[in-house]
Coordinates of C-alpha atoms in Angstrom, one line a residue:
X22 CA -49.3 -10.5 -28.5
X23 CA -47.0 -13.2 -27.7
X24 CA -46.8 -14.0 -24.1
X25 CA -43.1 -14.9 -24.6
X26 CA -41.8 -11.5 -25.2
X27 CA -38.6 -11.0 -27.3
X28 CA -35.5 -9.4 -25.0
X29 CA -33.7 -6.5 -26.8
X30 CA -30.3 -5.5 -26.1
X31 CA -29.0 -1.7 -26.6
X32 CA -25.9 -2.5 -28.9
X33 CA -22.7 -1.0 -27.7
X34 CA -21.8 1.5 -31.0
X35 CA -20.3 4.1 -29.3
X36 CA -16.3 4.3 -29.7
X37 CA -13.3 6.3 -28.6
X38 CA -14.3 9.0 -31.0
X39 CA -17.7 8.9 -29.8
X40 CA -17.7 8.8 -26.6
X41 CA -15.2 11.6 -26.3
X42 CA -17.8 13.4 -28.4
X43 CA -20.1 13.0 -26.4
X44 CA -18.2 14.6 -23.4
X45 CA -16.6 17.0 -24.8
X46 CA -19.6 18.1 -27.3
X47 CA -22.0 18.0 -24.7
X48 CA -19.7 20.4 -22.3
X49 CA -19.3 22.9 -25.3
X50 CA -22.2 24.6 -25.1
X51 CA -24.4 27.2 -24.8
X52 CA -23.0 28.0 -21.6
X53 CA -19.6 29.0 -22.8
X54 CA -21.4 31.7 -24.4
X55 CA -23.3 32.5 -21.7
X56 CA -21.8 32.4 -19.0
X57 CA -18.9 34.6 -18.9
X58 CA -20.6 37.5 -18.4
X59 CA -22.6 36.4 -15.2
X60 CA -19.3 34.6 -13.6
X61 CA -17.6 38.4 -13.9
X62 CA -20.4 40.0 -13.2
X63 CA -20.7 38.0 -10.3
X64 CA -16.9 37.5 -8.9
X65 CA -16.3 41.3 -9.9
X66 CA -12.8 41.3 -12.3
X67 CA -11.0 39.5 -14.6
X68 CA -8.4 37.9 -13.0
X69 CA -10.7 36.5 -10.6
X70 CA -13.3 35.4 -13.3
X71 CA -10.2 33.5 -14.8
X72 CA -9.8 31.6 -11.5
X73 CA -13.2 30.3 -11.4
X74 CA -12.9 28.8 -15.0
X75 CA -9.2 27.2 -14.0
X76 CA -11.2 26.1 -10.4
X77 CA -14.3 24.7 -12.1
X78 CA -12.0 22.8 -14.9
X79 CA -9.9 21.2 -11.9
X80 CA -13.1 20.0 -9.8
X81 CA -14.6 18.7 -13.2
X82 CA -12.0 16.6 -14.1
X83 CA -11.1 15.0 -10.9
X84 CA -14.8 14.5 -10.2
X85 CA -14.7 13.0 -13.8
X86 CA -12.1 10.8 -12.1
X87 CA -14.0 9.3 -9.5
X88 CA -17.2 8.6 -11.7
X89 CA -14.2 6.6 -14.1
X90 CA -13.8 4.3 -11.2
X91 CA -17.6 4.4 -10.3
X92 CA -18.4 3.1 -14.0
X93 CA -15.5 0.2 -14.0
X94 CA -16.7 -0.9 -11.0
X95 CA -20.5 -0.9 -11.7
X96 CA -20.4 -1.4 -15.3
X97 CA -24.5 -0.8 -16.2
X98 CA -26.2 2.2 -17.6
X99 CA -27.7 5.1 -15.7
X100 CA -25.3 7.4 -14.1
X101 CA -25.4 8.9 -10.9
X102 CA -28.9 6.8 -10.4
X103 CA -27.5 3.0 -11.0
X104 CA -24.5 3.9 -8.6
X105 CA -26.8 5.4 -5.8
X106 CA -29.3 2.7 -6.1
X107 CA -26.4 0.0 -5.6
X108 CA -25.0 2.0 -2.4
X109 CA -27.6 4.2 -1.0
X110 CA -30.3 2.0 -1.6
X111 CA -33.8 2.5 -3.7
X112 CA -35.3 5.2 -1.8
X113 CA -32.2 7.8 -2.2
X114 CA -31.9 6.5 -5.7
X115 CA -35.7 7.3 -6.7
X116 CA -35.6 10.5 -4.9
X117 CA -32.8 11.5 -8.0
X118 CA -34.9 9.9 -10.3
X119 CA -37.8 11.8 -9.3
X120 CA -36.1 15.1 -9.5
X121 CA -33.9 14.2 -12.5
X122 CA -36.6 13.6 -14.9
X123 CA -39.0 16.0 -13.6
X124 CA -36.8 18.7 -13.1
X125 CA -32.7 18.9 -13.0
X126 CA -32.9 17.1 -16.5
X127 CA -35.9 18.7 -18.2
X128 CA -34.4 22.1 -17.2
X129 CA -31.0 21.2 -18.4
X130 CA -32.1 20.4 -22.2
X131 CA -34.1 23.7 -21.4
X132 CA -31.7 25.8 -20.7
X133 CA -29.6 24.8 -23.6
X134 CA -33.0 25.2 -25.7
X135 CA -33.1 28.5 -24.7
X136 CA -29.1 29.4 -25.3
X137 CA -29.8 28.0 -28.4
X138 CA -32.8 30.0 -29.6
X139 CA -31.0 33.1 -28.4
X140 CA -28.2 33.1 -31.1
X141 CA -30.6 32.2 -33.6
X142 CA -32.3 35.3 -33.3
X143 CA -30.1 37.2 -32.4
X144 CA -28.9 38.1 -36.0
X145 CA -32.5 39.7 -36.3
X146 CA -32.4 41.9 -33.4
X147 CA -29.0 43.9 -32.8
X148 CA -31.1 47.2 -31.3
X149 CA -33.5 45.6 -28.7
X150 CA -34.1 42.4 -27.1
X151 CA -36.0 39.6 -28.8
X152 CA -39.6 38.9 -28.0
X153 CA -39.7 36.0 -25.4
X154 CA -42.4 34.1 -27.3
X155 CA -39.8 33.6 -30.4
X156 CA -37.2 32.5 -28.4
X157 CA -39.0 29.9 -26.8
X158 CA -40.7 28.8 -29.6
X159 CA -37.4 28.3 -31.6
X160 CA -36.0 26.8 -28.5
X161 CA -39.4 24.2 -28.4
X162 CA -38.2 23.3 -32.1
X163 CA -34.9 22.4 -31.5
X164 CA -35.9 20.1 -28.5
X165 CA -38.4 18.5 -31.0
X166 CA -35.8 17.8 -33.8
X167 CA -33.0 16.6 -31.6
X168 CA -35.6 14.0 -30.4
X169 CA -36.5 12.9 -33.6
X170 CA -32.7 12.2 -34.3
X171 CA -32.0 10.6 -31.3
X172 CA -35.2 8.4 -31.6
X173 CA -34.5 7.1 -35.3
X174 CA -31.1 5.8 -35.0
X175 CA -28.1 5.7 -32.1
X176 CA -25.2 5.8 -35.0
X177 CA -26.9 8.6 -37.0
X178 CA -26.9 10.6 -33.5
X179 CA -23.6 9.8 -32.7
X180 CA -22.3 11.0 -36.3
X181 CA -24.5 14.2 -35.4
X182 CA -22.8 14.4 -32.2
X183 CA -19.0 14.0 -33.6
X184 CA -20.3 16.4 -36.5
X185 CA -20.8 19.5 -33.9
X186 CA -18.0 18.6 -31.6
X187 CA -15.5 19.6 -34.6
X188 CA -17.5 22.6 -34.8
X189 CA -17.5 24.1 -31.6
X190 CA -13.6 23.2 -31.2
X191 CA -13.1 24.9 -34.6
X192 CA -15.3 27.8 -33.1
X193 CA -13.4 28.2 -30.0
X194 CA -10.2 27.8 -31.8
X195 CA -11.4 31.1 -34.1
X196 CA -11.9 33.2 -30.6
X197 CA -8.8 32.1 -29.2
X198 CA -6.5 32.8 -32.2
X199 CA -8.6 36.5 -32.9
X200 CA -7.8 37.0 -29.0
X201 CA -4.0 36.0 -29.3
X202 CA -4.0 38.4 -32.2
X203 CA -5.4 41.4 -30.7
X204 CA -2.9 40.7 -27.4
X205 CA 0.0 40.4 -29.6
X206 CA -0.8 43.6 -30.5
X207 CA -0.5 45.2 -27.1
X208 CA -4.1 45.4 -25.9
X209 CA -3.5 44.3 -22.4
X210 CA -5.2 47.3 -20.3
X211 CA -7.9 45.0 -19.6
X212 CA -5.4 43.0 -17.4
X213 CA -4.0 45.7 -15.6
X214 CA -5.2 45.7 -11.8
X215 CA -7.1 42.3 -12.6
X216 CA -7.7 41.5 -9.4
X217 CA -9.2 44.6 -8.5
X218 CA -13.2 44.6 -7.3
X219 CA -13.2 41.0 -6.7
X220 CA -16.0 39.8 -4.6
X221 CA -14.8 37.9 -2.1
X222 CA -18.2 36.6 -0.3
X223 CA -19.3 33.2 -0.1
X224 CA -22.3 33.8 -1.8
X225 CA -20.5 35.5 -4.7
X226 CA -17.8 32.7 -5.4
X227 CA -20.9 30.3 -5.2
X228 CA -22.8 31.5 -7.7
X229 CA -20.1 32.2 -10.2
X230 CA -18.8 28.6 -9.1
X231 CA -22.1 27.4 -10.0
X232 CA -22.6 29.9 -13.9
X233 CA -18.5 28.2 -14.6
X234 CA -20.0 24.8 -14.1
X235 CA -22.9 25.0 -16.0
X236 CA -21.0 25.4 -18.5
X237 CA -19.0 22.5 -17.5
X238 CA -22.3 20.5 -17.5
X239 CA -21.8 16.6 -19.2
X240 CA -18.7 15.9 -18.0
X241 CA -20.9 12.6 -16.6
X242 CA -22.9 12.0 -19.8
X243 CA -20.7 8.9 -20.6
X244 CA -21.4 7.3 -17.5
X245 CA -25.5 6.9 -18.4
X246 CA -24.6 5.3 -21.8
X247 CA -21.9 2.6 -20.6
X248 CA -23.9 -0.5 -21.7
X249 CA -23.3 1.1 -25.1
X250 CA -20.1 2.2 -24.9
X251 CA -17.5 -0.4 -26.9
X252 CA -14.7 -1.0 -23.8
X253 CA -15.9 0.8 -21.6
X254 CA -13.1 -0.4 -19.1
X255 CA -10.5 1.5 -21.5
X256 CA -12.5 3.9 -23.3
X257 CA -14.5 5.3 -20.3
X258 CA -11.1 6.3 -18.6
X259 CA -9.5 7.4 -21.8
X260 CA -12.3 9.6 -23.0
X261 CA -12.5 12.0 -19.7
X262 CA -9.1 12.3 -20.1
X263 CA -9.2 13.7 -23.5
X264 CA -12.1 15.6 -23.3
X265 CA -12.3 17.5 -20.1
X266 CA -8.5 18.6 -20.6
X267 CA -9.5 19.7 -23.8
X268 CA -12.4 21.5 -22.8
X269 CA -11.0 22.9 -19.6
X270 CA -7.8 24.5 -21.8
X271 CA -10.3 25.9 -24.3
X272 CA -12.2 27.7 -21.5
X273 CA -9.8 29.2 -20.0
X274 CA -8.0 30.7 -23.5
X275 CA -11.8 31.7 -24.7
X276 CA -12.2 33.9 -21.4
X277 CA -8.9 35.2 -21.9
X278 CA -10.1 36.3 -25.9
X279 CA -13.0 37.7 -24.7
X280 CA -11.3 40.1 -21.8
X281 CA -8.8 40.9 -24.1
X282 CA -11.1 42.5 -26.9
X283 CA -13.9 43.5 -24.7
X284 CA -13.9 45.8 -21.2
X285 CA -15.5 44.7 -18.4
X286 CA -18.1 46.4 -18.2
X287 CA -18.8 45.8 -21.8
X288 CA -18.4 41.8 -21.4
X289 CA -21.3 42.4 -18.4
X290 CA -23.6 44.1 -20.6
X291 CA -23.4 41.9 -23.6
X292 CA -26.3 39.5 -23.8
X293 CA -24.5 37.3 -26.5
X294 CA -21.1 37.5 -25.1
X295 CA -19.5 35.5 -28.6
X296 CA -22.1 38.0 -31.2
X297 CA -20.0 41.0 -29.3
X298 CA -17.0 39.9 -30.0
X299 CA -17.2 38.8 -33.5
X300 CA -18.5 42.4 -34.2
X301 CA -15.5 43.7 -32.8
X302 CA -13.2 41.4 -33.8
X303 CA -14.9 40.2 -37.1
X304 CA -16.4 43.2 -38.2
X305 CA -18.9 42.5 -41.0
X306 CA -18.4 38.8 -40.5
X307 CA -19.6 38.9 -37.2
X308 CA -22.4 37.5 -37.9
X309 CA -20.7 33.6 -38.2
X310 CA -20.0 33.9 -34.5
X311 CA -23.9 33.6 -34.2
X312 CA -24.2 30.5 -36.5
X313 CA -21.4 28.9 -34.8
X314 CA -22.5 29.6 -31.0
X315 CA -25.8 28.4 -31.8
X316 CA -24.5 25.2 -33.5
X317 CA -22.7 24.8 -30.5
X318 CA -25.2 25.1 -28.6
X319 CA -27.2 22.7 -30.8
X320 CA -24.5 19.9 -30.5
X321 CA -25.0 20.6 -26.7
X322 CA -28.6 19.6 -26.8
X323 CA -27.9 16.6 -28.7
X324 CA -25.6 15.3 -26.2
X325 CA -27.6 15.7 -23.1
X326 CA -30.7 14.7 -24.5
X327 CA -28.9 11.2 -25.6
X328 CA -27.9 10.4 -22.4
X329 CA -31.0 11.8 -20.4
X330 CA -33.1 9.7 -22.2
X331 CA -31.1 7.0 -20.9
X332 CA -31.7 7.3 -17.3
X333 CA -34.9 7.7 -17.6
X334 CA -34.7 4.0 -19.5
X335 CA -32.6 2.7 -16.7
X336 CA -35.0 3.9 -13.7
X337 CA -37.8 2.7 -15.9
X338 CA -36.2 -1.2 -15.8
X339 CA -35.3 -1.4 -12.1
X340 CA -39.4 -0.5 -11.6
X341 CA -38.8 3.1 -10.7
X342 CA -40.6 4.5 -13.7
X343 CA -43.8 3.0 -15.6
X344 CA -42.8 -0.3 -18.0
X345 CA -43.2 1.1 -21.3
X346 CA -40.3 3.3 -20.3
X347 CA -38.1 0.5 -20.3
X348 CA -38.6 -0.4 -23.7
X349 CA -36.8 0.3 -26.8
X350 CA -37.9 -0.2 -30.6
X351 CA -37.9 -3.1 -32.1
X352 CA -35.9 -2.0 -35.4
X353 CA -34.3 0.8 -34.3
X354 CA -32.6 0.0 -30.8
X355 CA -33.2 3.2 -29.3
X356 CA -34.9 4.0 -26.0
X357 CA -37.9 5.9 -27.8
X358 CA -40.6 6.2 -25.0
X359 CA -38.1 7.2 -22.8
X360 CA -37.0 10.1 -25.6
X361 CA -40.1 11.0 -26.0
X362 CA -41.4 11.3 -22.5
X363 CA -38.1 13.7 -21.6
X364 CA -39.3 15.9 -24.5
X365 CA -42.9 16.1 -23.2
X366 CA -41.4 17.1 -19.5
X367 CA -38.3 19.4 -21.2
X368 CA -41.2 21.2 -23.4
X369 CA -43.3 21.5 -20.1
X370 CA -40.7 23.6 -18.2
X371 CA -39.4 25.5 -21.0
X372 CA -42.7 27.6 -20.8
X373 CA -42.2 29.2 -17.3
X374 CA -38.2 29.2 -17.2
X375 CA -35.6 31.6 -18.0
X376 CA -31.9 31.0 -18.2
X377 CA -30.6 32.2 -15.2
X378 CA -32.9 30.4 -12.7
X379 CA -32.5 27.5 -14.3
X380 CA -29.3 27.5 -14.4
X381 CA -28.5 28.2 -10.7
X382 CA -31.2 25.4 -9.6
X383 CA -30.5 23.1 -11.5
X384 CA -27.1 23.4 -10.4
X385 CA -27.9 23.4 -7.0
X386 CA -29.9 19.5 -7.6
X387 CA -27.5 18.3 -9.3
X388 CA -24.2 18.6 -7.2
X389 CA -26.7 17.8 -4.1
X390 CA -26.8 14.3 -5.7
X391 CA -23.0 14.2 -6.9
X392 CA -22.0 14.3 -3.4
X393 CA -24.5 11.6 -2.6
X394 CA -23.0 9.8 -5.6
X395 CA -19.5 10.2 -4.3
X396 CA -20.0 9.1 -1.0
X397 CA -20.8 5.5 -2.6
X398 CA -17.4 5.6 -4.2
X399 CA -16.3 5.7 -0.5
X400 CA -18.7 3.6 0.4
X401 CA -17.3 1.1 -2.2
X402 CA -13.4 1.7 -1.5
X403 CA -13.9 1.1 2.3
X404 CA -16.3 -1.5 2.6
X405 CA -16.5 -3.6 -0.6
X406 CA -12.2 -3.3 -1.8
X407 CA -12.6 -6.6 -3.0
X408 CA -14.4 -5.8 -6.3
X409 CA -12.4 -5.5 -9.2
X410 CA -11.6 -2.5 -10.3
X411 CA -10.0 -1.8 -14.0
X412 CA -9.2 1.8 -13.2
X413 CA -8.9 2.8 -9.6
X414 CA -8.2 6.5 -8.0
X415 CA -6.5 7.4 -4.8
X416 CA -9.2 7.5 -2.0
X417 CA -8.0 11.5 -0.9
X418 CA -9.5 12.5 -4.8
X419 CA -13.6 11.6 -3.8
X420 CA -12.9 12.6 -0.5
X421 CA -11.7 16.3 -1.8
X422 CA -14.5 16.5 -4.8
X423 CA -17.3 15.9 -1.8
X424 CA -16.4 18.4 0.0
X425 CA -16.2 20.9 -3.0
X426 CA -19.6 19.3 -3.7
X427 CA -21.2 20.3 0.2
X428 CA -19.9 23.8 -0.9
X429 CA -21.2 24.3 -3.4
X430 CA -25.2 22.6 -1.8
X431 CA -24.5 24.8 1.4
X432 CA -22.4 28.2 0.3
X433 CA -25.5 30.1 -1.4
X434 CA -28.0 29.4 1.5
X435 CA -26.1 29.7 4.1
X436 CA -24.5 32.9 2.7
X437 CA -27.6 34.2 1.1
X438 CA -30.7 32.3 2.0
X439 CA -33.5 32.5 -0.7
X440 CA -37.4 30.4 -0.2
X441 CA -36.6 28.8 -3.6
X442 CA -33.6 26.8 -2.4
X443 CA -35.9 25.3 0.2
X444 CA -39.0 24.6 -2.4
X445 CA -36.2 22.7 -4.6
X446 CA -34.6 20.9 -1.4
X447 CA -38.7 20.2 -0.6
X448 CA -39.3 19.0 -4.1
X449 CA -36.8 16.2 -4.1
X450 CA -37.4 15.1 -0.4
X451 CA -41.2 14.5 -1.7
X452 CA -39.5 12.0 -3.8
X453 CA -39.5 10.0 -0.9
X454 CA -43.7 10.4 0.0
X455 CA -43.9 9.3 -3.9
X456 CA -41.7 5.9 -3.7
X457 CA -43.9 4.2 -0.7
X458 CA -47.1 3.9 -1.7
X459 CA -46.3 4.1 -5.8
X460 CA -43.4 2.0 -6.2
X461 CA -42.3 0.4 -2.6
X462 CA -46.5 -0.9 -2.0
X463 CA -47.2 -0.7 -5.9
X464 CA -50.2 1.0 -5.4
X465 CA -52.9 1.1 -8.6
X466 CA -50.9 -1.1 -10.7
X467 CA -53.5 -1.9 -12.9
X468 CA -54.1 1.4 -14.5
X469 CA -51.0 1.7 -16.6
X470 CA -50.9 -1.8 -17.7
X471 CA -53.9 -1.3 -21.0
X472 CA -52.1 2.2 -21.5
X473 CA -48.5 0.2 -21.3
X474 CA -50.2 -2.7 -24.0
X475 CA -51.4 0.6 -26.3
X476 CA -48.6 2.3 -26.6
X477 CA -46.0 -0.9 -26.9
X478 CA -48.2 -1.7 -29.9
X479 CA -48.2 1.8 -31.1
X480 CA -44.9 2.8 -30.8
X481 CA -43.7 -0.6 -31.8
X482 CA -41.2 -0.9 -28.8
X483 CA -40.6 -4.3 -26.5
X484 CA -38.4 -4.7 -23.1
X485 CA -34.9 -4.3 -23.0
X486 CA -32.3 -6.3 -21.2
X487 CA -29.1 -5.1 -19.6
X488 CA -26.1 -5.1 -21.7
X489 CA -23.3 -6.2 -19.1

């Protein structure tokens, strides 16, 4: 090999369109179909369960805010990781890293894997529950063939990604006009005494906070792609805009639909909350409710897997991951080890999970580092005003999203304390053992290095230089 490596640079190819695509088609779903059921079963009635989607829209979209700032201001790649490692310092920062790649992410594309493979077969088996195996296998191909896409070209995934995000808002838009349909009508009994049975327990409201935000989940995705998104200064902004609003007044109207044409207690009970209602809405054609959920939910898996990869790029280049992470191919442009390490990991804990725990922990992880992540933005505005700053938020919005953040780390244990929650709070505090001798003393450094040479050759990849 040359000693005089050619640089590669990640080409910026992802506009307005796309990168509100890639918010907005990331948000929508699996969990939209989901969810519902486990935020009423969970916060007890209707009304209430329509507060939750309103409150998790609002915290969404001014935490969207303050990451809009965050990615003006520190205009590289990598998310929540780039900003912590520029204001909390390396340790913090590989702690997220640690636990992002082996776990909150993995068990993200997981858990849309799974929401995935559940409308799929859910078509076959309207009786009886579908055999785990299957589901997880279907689930195992889908992670497989989104990789492949996002491994042979960025554009084609994009076009992918802008593909499904008309679908799902079509899909919604079906739900919400069937729902306004059957309300017109006079079917409002599921209304009356909305409020009635409402849990009002701080373990409760956390737990349905946390089943709302799931489904919320990618509201950040932009912010680990901004090296490759065209002005980001204007587009960044200008993309949560559009797409959280969006997503957040779809919510709300689907929930609405589905209390409308479906009791309580039936909404509770359904496993495939959008299958139940196009059966009672649809009739025959119920059945395209499937398809379109699981497209959704397809799109979903696309999106996070795009920018996941990502991250796990970024980390790789600031030393925090092995080298040949930090590559990209040499034709292509896109960050294939990276891609395909996050599928080995993401196929890894889709064997032992299941939907709800993963879910409610990853949930748990990930706000744990938000808050983190928005006390830099503090951080920043106090100490360091004098960067510039293309978009800018008043200082009361981070300083109301953190402490929505601690409540949502703190409300479930303190309220109901369960030995998980401190396994997870033990796994990313190990992250911490891991970065001294591994990456702060560089211990063994020699044993990757004929692997690193191997597999640059094989997968025909070479380092990658920031794209500022």
């Amino acid at each position: 090999m040359d000693s005089k490596t050619q640089k590669l640079i990640l080409k910026r190819e992802v506009g307005l369109m796309g990168a509100v695509s890639l918010i907005g088609g990331t948000m929508i779903g699996s969990g939209i179909f989901m969810s519902p059921q486990t935020v009423l079963y969970n916060i007890g009635s209707p009304g209430a369960s329509l507060v939750v989607w309103a409150c998790c829209g609002v915290l969404v979209i001014l935490a969207s805010f303050c990451y809009a700032e965050l990615g003006t201001v520190i205009r590289e790649s990598g998310g929540e990781y780039i900003y912590i490692l520029k204001t909390s310092g390396p340790v913090v920062a590989f702690m997220l890293i640690f636990s992002s790649v082996l776990f909150v992410r993995p068990a993200s594309i997981a858990g849309i894997a799974l929401g995935f493979a559940q409308y799929v077969v859910a078509p076959f088996y309207l009786d009886c529950t579908p055999p785990v195996l299957l589901v997880k296998c279907v689930a195992a191909a889908a992670i497989i063939v989104v990789a492949t896409v996002n491994c042979l070209n960025v554009r084609f995934s994009m076009s992918v990604q802008v593909f499904f995000m008309v679908t799902k808002v079509l899909t919604l838009a079906v739900i919400i006009i069937g729902g306004m349909v059957v309300l017109i009508r006079g079917h409002t009994e599921n209304f009356e005494d909305s409020f009635e049975n409402t849990n009002v327990g701080i373990n409760p409201i956390g737990i349905a906070l946390y089943q709302g935000l799931w489904s919320y989940d990618g509201w950040s995705n932009l912010n680990n792609v901004t090296e490759e998104l065209k002005r980001p200064e204007v587009n960044l902004p200008r993309a949560v805009v559009i797409a959280i609003s969006l997503v957040t007044g779809l919510y709300v109207l689907v929930n609405v639909s589905y209390l409308t044409v479906m009791t309580p207690k039936e909404l509770v009970s359904s496993s495939a909350v959008a299958v139940t209602w196009g059966n009672k809405v649809l009739g025959s054609w119920g059945w395209i409710m499937s398809v379109a959920a699981a497209l959704s939910a397809f799109g979903s898996l696309n999106g996070t897997f795009f920018s996941g990869g990502r991250v796990c790029f970024v980390a790789a280049r600031e030393g925090h991951m092995p080298d040949i992470l930090a590559m990209a191919h040499i034709h292509r442009l896109t960050p294939s080890p990276a891609l395909i390490f996050t599928t080995v990991v993401s196929l890894v804990v889709l064997i032992p999970g299941d939907f709800q725990s993963i879910v409610n922990f990853f949930s748990f992880t990930a706000w744990f580092f938000y808050a983190i992540t928005l006390s830099g933005l503090l951080y920043l505005k106090i100490k360091k005003p004098e960067l510039p700053r293309p978009y800018r938020v008043p200082i009361i919005l981070p300083i109301l999203v953190l402490i929505a953040a601690v409540f949502l780390v703190l409300a479930p244990i303190i309220d109901d304390p369960q030995i998980e929650y401190l396994y997870v709070t033990l796994f990313i505090l190990s992250g911490a053992i891991v970065y001294i001798p591994f990456i702060h003393y560089k211990l063994c450094p020699g044993l990757l290095t004929k692997l690193t040479v191997f597999l640059q050759l094989f997968l025909e990849v070479a380092p990658a230089e920031k794209n500022l």
